[in-house]
């Protein structure tokens, strides 16, 4: 399964978003359960507000079982002292989820992971 992660911030400079996106992609790439991490280039995703909003994006290939671990890593990085606020937008096929990783509860992480799972065939 492949998901797109967008780091979105109205308070961070482009270089800060780029650094955070690189850090997240590097940390995820080191996980044994993540199959691939690839940068995304091109236009902003649909729904991006434009002016005042900075976006960093990458694709993550992973098995369905790894989704919760990926969400936990994002939450851990977002919760560090001094980390400027940002929103994560995750897209898988037609499913799109946006959340503030600093405020998400463990129950909400489980619900997000369930929504991102492909339907059983």
Coordinates of C-alpha atoms in Angstrom, one line a residue, residues 17-105:
X17 CA 8.7 22.5 6.4
X18 CA 11.3 21.0 4.0
X19 CA 13.5 20.1 7.0
X20 CA 10.6 18.6 8.9
X21 CA 9.5 16.6 5.8
X22 CA 13.1 15.3 5.3
X23 CA 13.3 14.3 9.0
X24 CA 9.9 12.5 8.9
X25 CA 10.8 10.7 5.6
X26 CA 14.3 9.7 7.0
X27 CA 12.9 8.4 10.2
X28 CA 10.2 6.4 8.4
X29 CA 12.8 5.1 5.8
X30 CA 14.8 3.6 8.7
X31 CA 11.8 1.6 9.9
X32 CA 12.0 -2.1 9.0
X33 CA 8.3 -2.3 8.3
X34 CA 8.3 0.6 5.8
X35 CA 9.0 -0.6 2.2
X36 CA 9.8 2.7 0.5
X37 CA 9.9 6.5 1.0
X38 CA 10.0 8.8 -2.1
X39 CA 9.8 12.6 -2.4
X40 CA 6.9 14.2 -4.2
X41 CA 7.5 17.1 -6.6
X42 CA 5.1 19.1 -8.5
X43 CA 1.9 21.0 -7.7
X44 CA 0.3 21.3 -4.3
X45 CA -2.3 18.7 -3.5
X46 CA -6.0 19.5 -4.1
X47 CA -7.5 21.5 -1.3
X48 CA -4.3 23.4 -0.5
X49 CA -5.1 26.9 0.4
X50 CA -2.1 28.6 -1.3
X51 CA -0.8 31.8 0.1
X52 CA 0.4 31.5 3.7
X53 CA 0.4 27.7 3.6
X54 CA 3.7 25.8 3.1
X55 CA 3.6 22.1 2.1
X56 CA 6.2 19.3 2.1
X57 CA 5.2 16.0 0.6
X58 CA 6.5 12.4 0.2
X59 CA 5.1 8.9 -0.6
X60 CA 5.4 6.0 1.8
X61 CA 5.1 2.4 0.8
X62 CA 4.2 0.2 3.7
X63 CA 2.1 -2.9 4.6
X64 CA -1.3 -2.2 6.2
X65 CA 0.0 -3.3 9.6
X66 CA 2.6 -0.5 9.7
X67 CA 0.0 2.4 9.6
X68 CA -0.3 2.8 13.3
X69 CA 3.5 2.9 13.8
X70 CA 3.8 5.6 11.2
X71 CA 1.1 7.7 12.9
X72 CA 2.8 7.3 16.2
X73 CA 6.1 8.5 14.8
X74 CA 4.4 11.6 13.4
X75 CA 2.8 12.3 16.7
X76 CA 6.1 11.9 18.6
X77 CA 7.9 14.4 16.3
X78 CA 5.0 16.9 16.4
X79 CA 4.9 16.7 20.3
X80 CA 8.6 17.7 20.8
X81 CA 9.1 20.9 22.9
X82 CA 9.5 23.9 20.6
X83 CA 8.1 22.2 17.5
X84 CA 6.1 24.7 15.5
X85 CA 2.5 23.5 14.8
X86 CA 1.7 21.7 11.5
X87 CA -1.0 19.6 10.0
X88 CA -0.5 16.2 8.4
X89 CA -2.6 15.3 5.4
X90 CA -2.6 11.6 4.4
X91 CA -4.0 10.4 1.1
X92 CA -4.5 6.8 0.0
X93 CA -6.4 6.4 -3.2
X94 CA -9.6 8.3 -2.7
X95 CA -9.3 8.4 1.1
X96 CA -8.0 11.7 2.5
X97 CA -7.4 12.5 6.2
X98 CA -6.0 15.7 7.8
X99 CA -5.1 16.0 11.5
X100 CA -3.1 18.0 14.0
X101 CA -0.6 15.4 15.2
X102 CA 0.0 17.3 18.5
X103 CA -3.7 16.9 19.5
X104 CA -4.5 13.4 18.3
X105 CA -5.4 10.8 21.0

